[in-house]
PDB file of C-alpha atoms and ligand atoms in Angstrom:
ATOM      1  CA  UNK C   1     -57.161  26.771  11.783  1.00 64.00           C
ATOM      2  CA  UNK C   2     -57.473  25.183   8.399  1.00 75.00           C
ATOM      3  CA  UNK C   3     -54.409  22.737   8.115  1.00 86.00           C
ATOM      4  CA  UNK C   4     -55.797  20.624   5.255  1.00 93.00           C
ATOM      5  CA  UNK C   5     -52.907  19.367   3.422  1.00 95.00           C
ATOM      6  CA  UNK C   6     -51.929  18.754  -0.090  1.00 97.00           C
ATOM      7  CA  UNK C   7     -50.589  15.859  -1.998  1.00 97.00           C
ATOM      8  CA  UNK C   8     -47.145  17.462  -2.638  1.00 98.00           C
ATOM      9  CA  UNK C   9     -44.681  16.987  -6.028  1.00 98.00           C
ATOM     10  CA  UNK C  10     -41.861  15.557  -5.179  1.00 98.00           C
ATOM     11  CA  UNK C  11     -38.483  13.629  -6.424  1.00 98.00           C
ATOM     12  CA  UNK C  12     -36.516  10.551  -4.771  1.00 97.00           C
ATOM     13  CA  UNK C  13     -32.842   9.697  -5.237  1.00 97.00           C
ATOM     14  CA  UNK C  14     -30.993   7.333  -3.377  1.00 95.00           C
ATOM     15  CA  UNK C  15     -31.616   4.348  -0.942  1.00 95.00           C
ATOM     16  CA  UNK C  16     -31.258   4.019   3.138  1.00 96.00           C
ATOM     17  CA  UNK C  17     -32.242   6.365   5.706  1.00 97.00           C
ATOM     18  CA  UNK C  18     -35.308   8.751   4.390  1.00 98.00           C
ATOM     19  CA  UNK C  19     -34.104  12.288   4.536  1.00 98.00           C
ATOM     20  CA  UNK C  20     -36.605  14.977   3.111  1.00 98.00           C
ATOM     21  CA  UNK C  21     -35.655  18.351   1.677  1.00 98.00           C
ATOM     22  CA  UNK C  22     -37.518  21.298   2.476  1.00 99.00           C
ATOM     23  CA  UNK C  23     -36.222  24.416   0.416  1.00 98.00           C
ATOM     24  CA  UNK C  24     -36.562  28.043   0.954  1.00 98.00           C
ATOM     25  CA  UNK C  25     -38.693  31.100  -0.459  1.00 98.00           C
ATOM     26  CA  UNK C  26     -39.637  31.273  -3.219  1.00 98.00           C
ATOM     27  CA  UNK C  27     -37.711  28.477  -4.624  1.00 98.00           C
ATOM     28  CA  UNK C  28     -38.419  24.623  -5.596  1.00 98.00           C
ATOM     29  CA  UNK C  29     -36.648  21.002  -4.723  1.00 98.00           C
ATOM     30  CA  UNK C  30     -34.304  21.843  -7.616  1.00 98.00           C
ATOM     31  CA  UNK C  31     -32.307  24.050  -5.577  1.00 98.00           C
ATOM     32  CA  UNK C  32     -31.070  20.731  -3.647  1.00 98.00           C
ATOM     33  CA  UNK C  33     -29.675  19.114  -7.365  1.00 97.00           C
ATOM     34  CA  UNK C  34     -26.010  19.925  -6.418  1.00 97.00           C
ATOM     35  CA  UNK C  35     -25.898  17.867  -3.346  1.00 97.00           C
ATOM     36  CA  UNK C  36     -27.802  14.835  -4.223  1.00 97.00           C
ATOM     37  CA  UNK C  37     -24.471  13.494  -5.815  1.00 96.00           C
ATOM     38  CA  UNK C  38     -22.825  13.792  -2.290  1.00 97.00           C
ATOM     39  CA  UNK C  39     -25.528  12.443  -0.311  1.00 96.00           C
ATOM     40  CA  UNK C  40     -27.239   9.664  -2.268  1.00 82.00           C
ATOM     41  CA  UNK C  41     -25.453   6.856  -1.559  1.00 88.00           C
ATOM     42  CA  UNK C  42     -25.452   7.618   2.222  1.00 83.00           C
ATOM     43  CA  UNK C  43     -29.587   7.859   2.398  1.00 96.00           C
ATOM     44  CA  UNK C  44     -32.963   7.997   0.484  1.00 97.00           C
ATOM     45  CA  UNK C  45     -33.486  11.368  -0.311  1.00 97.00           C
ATOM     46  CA  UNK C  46     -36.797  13.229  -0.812  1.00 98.00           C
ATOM     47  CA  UNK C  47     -36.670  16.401  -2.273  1.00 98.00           C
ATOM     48  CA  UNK C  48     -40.306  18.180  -2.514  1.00 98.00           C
ATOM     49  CA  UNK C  49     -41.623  20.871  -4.008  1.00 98.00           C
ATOM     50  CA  UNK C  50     -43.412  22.972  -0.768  1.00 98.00           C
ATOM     51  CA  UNK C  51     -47.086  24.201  -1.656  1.00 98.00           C
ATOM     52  CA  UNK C  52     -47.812  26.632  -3.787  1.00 98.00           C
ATOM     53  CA  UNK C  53     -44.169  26.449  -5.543  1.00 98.00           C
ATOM     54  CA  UNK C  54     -42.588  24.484  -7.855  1.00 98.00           C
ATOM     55  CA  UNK C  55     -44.981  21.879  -8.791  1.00 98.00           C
ATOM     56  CA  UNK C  56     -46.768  21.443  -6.345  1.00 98.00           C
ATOM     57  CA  UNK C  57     -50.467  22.603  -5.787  1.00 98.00           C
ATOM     58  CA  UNK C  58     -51.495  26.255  -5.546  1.00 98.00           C
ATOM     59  CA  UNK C  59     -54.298  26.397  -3.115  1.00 97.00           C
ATOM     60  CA  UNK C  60     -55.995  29.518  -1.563  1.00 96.00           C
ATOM     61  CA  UNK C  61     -54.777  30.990   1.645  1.00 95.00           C
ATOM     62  CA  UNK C  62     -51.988  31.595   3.930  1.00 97.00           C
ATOM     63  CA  UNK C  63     -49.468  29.383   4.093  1.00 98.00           C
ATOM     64  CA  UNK C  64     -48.446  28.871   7.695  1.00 98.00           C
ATOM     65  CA  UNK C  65     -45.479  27.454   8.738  1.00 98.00           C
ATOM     66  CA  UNK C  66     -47.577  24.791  10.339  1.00 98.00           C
ATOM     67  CA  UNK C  67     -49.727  24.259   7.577  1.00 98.00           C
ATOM     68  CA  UNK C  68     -46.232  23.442   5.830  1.00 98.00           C
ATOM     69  CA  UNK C  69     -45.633  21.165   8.232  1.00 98.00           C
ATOM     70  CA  UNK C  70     -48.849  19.508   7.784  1.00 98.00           C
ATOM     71  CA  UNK C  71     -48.494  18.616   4.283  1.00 98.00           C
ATOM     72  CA  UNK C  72     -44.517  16.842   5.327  1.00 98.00           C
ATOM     73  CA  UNK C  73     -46.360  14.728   7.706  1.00 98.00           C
ATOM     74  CA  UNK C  74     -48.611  14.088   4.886  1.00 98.00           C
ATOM     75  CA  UNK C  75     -45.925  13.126   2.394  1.00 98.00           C
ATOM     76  CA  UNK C  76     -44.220  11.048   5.062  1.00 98.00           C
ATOM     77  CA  UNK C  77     -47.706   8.890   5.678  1.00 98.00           C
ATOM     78  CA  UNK C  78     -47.753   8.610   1.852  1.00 98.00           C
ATOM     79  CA  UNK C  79     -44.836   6.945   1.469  1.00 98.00           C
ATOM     80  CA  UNK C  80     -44.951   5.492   4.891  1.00 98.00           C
ATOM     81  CA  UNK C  81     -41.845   6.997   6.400  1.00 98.00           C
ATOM     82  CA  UNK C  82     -42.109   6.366   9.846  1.00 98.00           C
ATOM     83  CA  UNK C  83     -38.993   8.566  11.200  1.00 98.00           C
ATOM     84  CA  UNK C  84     -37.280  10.941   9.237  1.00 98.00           C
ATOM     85  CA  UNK C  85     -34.393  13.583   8.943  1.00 98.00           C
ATOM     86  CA  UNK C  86     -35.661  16.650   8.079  1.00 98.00           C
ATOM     87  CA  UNK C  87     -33.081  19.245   6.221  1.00 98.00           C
ATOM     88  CA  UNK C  88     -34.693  22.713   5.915  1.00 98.00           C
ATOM     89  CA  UNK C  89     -33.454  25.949   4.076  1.00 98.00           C
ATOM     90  CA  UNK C  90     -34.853  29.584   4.934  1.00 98.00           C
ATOM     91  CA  UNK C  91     -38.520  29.222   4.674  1.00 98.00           C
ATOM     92  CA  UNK C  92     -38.606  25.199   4.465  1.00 98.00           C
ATOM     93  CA  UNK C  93     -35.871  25.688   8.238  1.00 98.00           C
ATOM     94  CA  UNK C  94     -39.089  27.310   9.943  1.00 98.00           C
ATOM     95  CA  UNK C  95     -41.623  24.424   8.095  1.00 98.00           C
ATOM     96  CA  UNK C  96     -38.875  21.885   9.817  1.00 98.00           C
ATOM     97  CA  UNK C  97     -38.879  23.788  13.165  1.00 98.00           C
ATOM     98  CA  UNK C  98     -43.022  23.829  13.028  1.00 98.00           C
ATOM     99  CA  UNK C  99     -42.900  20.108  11.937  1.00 98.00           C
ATOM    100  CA  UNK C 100     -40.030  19.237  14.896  1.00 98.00           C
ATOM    101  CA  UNK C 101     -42.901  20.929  17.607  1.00 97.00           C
ATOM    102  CA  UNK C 102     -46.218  19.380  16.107  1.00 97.00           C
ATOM    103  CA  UNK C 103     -44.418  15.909  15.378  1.00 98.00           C
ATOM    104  CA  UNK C 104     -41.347  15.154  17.522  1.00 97.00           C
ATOM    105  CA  UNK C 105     -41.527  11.548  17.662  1.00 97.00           C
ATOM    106  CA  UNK C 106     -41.637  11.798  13.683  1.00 98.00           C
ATOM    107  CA  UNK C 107     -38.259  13.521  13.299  1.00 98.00           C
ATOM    108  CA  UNK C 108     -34.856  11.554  14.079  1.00 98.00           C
ATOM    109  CA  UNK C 109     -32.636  14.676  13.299  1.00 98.00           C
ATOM    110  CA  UNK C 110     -32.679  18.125  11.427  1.00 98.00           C
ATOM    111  CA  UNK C 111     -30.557  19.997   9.460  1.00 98.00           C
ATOM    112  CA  UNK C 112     -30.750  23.832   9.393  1.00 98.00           C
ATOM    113  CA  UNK C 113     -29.814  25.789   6.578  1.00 98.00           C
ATOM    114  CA  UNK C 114     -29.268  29.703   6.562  1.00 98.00           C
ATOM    115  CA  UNK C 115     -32.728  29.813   8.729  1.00 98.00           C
ATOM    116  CA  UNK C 116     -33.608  31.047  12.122  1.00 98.00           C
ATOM    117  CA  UNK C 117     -35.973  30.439  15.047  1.00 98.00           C
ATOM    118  CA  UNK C 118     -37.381  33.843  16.099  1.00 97.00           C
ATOM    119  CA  UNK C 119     -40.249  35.685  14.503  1.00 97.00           C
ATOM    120  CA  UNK C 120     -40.268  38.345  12.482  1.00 97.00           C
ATOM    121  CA  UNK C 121     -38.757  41.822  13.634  1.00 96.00           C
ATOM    122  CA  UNK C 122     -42.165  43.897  13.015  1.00 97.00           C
ATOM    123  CA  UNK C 123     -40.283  46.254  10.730  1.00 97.00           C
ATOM    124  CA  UNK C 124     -39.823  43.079   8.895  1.00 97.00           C
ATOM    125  CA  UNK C 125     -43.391  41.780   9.134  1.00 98.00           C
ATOM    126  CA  UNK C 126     -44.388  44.874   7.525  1.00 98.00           C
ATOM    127  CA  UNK C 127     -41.980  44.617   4.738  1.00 97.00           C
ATOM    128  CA  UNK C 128     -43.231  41.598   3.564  1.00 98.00           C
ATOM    129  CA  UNK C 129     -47.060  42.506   3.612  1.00 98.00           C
ATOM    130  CA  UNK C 130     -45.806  45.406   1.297  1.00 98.00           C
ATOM    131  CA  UNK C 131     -43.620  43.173  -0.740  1.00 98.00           C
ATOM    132  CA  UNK C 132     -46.836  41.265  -1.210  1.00 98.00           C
ATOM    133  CA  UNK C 133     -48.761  43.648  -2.130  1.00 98.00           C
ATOM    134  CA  UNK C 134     -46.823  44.397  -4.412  1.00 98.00           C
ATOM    135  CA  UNK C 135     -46.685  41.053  -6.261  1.00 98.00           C
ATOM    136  CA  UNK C 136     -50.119  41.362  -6.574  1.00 98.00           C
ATOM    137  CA  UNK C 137     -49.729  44.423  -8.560  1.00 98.00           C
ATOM    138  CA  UNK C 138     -46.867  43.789 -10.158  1.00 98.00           C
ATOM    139  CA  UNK C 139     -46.216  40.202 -10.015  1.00 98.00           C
ATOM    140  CA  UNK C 140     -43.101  37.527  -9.762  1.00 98.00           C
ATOM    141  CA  UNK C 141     -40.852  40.174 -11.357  1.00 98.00           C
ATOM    142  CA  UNK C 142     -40.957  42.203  -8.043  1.00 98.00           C
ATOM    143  CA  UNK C 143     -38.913  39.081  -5.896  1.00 98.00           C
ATOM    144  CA  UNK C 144     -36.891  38.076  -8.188  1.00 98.00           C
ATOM    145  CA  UNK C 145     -35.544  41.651  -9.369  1.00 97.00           C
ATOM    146  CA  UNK C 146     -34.848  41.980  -5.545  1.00 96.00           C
ATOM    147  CA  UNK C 147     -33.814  38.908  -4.332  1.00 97.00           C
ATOM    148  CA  UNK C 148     -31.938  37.493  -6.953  1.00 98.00           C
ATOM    149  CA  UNK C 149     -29.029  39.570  -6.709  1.00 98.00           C
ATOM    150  CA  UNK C 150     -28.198  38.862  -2.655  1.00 98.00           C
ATOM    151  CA  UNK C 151     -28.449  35.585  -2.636  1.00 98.00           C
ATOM    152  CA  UNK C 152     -24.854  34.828  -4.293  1.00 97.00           C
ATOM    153  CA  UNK C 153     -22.227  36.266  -5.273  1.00 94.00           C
ATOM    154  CA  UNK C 154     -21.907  34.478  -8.317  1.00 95.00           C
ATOM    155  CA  UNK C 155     -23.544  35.890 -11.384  1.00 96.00           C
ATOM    156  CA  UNK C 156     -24.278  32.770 -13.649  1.00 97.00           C
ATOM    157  CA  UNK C 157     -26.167  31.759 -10.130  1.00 97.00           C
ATOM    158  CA  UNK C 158     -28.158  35.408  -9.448  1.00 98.00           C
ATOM    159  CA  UNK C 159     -29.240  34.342 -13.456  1.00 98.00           C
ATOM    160  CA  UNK C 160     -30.573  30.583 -12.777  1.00 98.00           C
ATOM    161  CA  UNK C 161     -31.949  31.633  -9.544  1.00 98.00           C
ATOM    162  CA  UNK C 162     -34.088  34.896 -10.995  1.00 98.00           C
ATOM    163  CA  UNK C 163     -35.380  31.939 -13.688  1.00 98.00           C
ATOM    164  CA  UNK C 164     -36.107  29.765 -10.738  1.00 98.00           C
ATOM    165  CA  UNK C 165     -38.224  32.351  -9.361  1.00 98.00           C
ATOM    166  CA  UNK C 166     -39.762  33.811 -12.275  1.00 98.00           C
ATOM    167  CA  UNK C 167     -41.275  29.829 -12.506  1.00 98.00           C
ATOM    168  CA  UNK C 168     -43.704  30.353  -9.597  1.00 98.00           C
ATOM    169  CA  UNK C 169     -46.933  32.030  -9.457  1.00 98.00           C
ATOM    170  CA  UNK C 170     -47.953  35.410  -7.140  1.00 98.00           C
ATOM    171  CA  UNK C 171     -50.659  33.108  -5.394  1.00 98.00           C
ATOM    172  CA  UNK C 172     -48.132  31.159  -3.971  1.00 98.00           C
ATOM    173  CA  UNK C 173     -45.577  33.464  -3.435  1.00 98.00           C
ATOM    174  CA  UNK C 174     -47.657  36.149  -1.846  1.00 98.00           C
ATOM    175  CA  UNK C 175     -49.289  33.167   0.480  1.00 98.00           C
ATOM    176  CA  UNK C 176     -45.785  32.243   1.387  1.00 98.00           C
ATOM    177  CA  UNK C 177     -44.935  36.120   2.633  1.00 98.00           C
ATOM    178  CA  UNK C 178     -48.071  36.072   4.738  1.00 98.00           C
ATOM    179  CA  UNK C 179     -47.128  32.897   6.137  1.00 98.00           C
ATOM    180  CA  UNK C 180     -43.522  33.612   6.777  1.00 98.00           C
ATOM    181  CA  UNK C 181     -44.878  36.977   8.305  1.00 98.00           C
ATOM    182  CA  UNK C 182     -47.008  35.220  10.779  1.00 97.00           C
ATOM    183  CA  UNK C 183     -44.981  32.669  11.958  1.00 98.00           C
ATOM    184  CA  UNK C 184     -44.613  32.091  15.964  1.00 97.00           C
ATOM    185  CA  UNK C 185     -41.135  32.553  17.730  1.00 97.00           C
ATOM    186  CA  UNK C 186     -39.712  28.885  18.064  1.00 97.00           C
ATOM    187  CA  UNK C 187     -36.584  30.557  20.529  1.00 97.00           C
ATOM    188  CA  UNK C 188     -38.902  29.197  23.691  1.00 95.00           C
ATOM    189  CA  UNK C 189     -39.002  25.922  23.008  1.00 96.00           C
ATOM    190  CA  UNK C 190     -36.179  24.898  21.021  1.00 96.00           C
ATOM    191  CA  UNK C 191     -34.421  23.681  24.019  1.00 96.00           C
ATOM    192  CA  UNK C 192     -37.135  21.029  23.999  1.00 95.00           C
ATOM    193  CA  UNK C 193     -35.565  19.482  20.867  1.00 95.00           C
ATOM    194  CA  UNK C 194     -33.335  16.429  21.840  1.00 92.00           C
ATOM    195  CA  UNK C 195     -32.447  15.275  18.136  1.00 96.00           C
ATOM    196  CA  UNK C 196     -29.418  15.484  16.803  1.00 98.00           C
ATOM    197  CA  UNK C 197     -28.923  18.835  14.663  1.00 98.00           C
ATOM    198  CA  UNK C 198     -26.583  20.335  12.333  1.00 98.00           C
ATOM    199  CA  UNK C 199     -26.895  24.295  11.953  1.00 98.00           C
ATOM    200  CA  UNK C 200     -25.568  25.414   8.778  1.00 98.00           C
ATOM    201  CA  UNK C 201     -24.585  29.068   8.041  1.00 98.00           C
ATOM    202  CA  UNK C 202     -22.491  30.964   5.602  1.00 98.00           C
ATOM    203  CA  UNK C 203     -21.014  34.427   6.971  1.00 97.00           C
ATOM    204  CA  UNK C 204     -22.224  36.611   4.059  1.00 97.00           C
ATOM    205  CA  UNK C 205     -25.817  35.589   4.334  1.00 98.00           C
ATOM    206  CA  UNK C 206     -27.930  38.955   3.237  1.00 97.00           C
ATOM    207  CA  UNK C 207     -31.057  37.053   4.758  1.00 97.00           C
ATOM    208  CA  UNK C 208     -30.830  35.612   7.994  1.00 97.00           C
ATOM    209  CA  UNK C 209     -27.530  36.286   9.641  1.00 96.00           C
ATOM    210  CA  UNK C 210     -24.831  33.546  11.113  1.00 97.00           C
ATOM    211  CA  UNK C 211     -25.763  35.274  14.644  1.00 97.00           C
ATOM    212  CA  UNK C 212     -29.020  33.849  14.385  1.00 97.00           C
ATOM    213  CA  UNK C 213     -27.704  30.375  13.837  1.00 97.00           C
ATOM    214  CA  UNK C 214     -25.468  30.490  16.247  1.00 97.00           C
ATOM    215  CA  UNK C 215     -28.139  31.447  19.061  1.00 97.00           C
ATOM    216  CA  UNK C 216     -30.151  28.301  17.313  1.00 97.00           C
ATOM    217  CA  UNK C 217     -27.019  26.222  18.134  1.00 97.00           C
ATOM    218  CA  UNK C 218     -26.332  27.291  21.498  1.00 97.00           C
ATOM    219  CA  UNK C 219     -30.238  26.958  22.309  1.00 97.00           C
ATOM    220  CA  UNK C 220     -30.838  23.006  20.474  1.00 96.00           C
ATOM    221  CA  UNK C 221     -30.116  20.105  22.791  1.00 85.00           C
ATOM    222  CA  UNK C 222     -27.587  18.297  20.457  1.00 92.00           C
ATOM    223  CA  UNK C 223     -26.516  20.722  17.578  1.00 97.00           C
ATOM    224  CA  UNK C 224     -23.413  21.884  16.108  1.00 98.00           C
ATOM    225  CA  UNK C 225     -22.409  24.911  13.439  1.00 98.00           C
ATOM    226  CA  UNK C 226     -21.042  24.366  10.371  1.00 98.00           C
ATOM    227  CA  UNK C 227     -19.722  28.200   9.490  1.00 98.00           C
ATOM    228  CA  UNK C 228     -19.137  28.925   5.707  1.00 98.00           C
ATOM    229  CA  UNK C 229     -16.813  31.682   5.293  1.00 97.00           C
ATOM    230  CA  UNK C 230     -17.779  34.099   2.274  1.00 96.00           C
ATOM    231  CA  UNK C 231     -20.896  32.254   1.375  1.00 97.00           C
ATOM    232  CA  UNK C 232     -24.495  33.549   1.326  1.00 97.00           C
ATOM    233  CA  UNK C 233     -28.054  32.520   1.435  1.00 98.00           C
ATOM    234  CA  UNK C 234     -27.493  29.662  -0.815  1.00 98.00           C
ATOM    235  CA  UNK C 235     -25.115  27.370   0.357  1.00 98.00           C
ATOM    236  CA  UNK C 236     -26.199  24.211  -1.156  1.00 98.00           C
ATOM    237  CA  UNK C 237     -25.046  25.747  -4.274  1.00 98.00           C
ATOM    238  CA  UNK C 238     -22.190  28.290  -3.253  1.00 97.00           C
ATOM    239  CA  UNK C 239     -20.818  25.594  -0.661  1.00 98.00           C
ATOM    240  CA  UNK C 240     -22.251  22.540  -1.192  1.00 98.00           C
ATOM    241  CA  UNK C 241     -18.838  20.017  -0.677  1.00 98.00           C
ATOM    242  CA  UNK C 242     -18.451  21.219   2.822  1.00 98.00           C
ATOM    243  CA  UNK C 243     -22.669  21.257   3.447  1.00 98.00           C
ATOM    244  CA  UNK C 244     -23.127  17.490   1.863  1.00 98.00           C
ATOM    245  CA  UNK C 245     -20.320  16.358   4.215  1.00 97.00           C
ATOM    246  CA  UNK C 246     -22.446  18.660   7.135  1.00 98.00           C
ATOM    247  CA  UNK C 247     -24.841  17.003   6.263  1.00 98.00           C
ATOM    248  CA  UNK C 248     -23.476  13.493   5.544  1.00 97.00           C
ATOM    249  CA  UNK C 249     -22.213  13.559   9.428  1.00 97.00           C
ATOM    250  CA  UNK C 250     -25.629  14.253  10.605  1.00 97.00           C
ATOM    251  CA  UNK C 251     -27.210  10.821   8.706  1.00 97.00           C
ATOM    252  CA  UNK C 252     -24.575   8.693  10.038  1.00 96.00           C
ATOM    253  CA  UNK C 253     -25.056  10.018  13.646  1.00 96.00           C
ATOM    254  CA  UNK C 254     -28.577   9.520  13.446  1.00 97.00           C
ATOM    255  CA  UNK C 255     -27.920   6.017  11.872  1.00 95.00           C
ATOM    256  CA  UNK C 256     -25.627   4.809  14.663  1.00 94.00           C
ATOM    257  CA  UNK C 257     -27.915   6.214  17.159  1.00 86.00           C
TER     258      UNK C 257
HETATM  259  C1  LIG P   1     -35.978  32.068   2.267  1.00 94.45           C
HETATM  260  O1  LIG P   1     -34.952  31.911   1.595  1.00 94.45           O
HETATM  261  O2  LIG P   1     -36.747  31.114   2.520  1.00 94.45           O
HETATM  262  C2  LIG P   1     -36.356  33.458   2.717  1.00 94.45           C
HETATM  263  O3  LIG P   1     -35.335  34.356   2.410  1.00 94.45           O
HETATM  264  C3  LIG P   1     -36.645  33.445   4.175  1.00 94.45           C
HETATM  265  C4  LIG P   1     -37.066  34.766   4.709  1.00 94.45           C
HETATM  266  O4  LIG P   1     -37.351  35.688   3.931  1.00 94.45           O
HETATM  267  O5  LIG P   1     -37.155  34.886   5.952  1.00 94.45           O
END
């Protein structure tokens, strides 16, 4: 297994307890912006860009969940983090949940954003080794034209987000399918996670449904659900009052031990 990681891009706002920002497929740290007003002046916040989006690097391969992972731990060491929150969306929720089993005594709490635990359906597998296929054909156009519009509900939002996508390359995004696609079940052993955890989900997800969340809630040690009635995938941007003061509550209970 190659898990050589990568100096990722990143941005840093605030001061206290380190929290670091992992956000979903195929986005970039920017899709955090609307909370960091909230949570600032409760923590140090570090918002990267994951590999092969955004800024960051573009290197060859698949991008495993774990290999991720690898590259958070590397970030942390960089900036010599010993303990840290970790708050994942989607795609960055299973990089948190692959970081939480390599590295637990690394991780003082998580916070899980319209993601899940279990592997993919096959059916679903399959789908995205097409859909990558396809953006090797066709390129960016293909995700964004089909993602962008069930995300939110909100139009100026479906426009900012299709821009947001149309920013990253096929290399990355196609290595980020593959990954996603092969990614373990974490249902197993998520029992084994002791940290305190806030599971956030909004009702109208098109993505990863609230049922899955709630089975990561009942399964985590110390977790609670924050449900969002009438929002969807993106909640840090349909939501984000009511997920910054999720989130907020999680910091301080990790603070106060
Ligand atoms: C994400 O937002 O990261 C993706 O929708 C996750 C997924 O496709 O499973």
């Amino acid at each position: 297994m190659n898990l050589i990681p990568v100096q990722l891009y990143y941005e840093e706002f605030g001061k206290g307890f380190p929290v670091v920002f992992l956000h979903g497929f195929p986005f970039d740290h920017t899709i955090w912006e609307p909370l960091v007003p909230l949570i600032s002046d409760q923590a140090r916040l570090i918002l990267p860009d994951l590999r092969g989006l955004g800024r960051s690097p573009v290197p060859d391969g698949v991008y495993s969940m774990r290999l991720l992972a690898e590259d958070v731990l590397n970030l942390l060491n960089t900036l010599k983090i010993e303990k840290a929150i970790l708050v994942g969306h989607s795609m960055g929720g299973y990089a948190g949940l692959a970081f939480a089993q390599a590295y637990p005594h690394r991780l003082a709490g998580l916070g899980l954003v319209s993601t899940q635990a279990g592997a993919d359906a096959p059916e679903r597998r399959q789908a995205r080794y097409q859909l990558a296929e396809e953006v090797g054909r066709k390129g960016v156009k293909v995700v964004a034209e089909s993602m962008a519009p069930k995300l939110t509900q909100n139009p100026e939002q479906v426009k900012s987000l299709h821009k947001l996508i149309m920013q990253n390359k096929a290399k990355g995004i196609i290595a980020c399918l593959k990954g996603m696609a092969e990614r373990p079940d974490a249902l197993g052993w998520l029992s084994a996670i002791s940290i305190p955890a806030v599971v956030v989900s909004g009702d109208a997800d098109n993505f990863v449904p609230l049922e899955r969340a709630q089975t990561m809630t009942q399964l985590l040690g110390k977790a609670w659900l924050v449900k969002l009635p009438g929002v969807g995938h993106m909640p840090m941007i349909d939501a984000p009052q009511v997920t910054a003061d999720a989130l907020n509550q999680l910091i301080q209970m990790v603070i106060s031990g």
